[in-house]
Amino acid sequence: MRTVVRQAVRDVRTAPPPAPADPSADPVLAALRAVVDELAAHTRQVGELMLEVAPAYLSDTHAAGVLAPLEA
């Protein structure tokens, strides 16, 4: 569990990759890229919220219990 939390902290602190400089000319691919970018942005926010819900001072067992209702 500790390794998972450390990885989550690293992932949240790492900025998401920049959008490609040359967007696709295909409108379907451009729309899909926009959806993926939006999901990535929201996933980062959810990760930040989960880290706030289960701060570092909680034990691994207690943090898992706190985060369990938030799992989909």
Coordinates of C-alpha atoms in Angstrom, one line a residue:
M1 CA 0.0 0.0 0.0
R2 CA 2.8 2.4 0.8
T3 CA 4.3 2.0 -2.7
V4 CA 0.9 2.7 -4.2
V5 CA 0.5 5.9 -2.2
R6 CA 4.1 7.0 -3.0
Q7 CA 3.4 6.4 -6.7
A8 CA 0.1 8.4 -6.5
V9 CA 1.9 11.3 -4.9
R10 CA 4.5 11.2 -7.6
D11 CA 1.8 11.1 -10.3
V12 CA -0.1 14.0 -8.8
R13 CA 3.0 16.1 -8.5
T14 CA 4.1 15.4 -12.0
A15 CA 2.5 17.8 -14.5
P16 CA 0.4 16.2 -17.3
P17 CA 2.1 16.0 -20.7
P18 CA 1.6 19.0 -22.9
A19 CA -0.8 18.7 -25.8
P20 CA 0.7 17.8 -29.1
A21 CA 2.0 20.8 -31.1
D22 CA 0.4 19.5 -34.3
P23 CA -3.2 18.6 -33.7
S24 CA -4.7 15.9 -35.9
A25 CA -6.5 17.1 -39.1
D26 CA -9.0 14.3 -38.6
P27 CA -11.9 15.8 -36.6
V28 CA -12.8 12.4 -35.0
L29 CA -9.2 12.0 -33.7
A30 CA -9.2 15.6 -32.5
A31 CA -12.4 15.1 -30.6
L32 CA -11.1 11.9 -29.0
R33 CA -7.9 13.7 -28.1
A34 CA -10.0 16.4 -26.4
V35 CA -11.9 13.8 -24.4
V36 CA -8.7 12.1 -23.3
D37 CA -7.2 15.4 -22.3
E38 CA -10.3 16.3 -20.2
L39 CA -10.3 12.9 -18.5
A40 CA -6.6 13.3 -17.7
A41 CA -7.3 16.7 -16.2
H42 CA -10.1 15.4 -14.0
T43 CA -8.1 12.3 -13.0
R44 CA -5.4 14.5 -11.7
Q45 CA -7.9 16.4 -9.6
V46 CA -9.4 13.2 -8.2
G47 CA -6.0 12.0 -7.3
E48 CA -5.3 15.3 -5.4
L49 CA -8.6 15.0 -3.6
M50 CA -7.9 11.4 -2.6
L51 CA -4.5 12.5 -1.2
E52 CA -6.2 15.2 0.9
V53 CA -8.8 12.6 2.2
A54 CA -6.1 10.2 3.3
P55 CA -3.2 12.4 4.5
A56 CA 0.3 10.9 5.0
Y57 CA 0.0 10.5 8.8
L58 CA -2.6 7.7 8.4
S59 CA -1.4 4.2 8.5
D60 CA -1.7 2.2 5.3
T61 CA -4.5 0.1 6.8
H62 CA -6.4 3.2 8.0
A63 CA -5.9 5.0 4.7
A64 CA -7.2 2.1 2.7
G65 CA -10.4 2.1 4.9
V66 CA -10.8 5.9 4.3
L67 CA -10.4 5.6 0.6
A68 CA -12.5 2.4 0.1
P69 CA -15.8 4.3 -0.4
L70 CA -14.2 6.4 -3.1
E71 CA -13.2 3.5 -5.3
A72 CA -15.4 2.9 -8.3

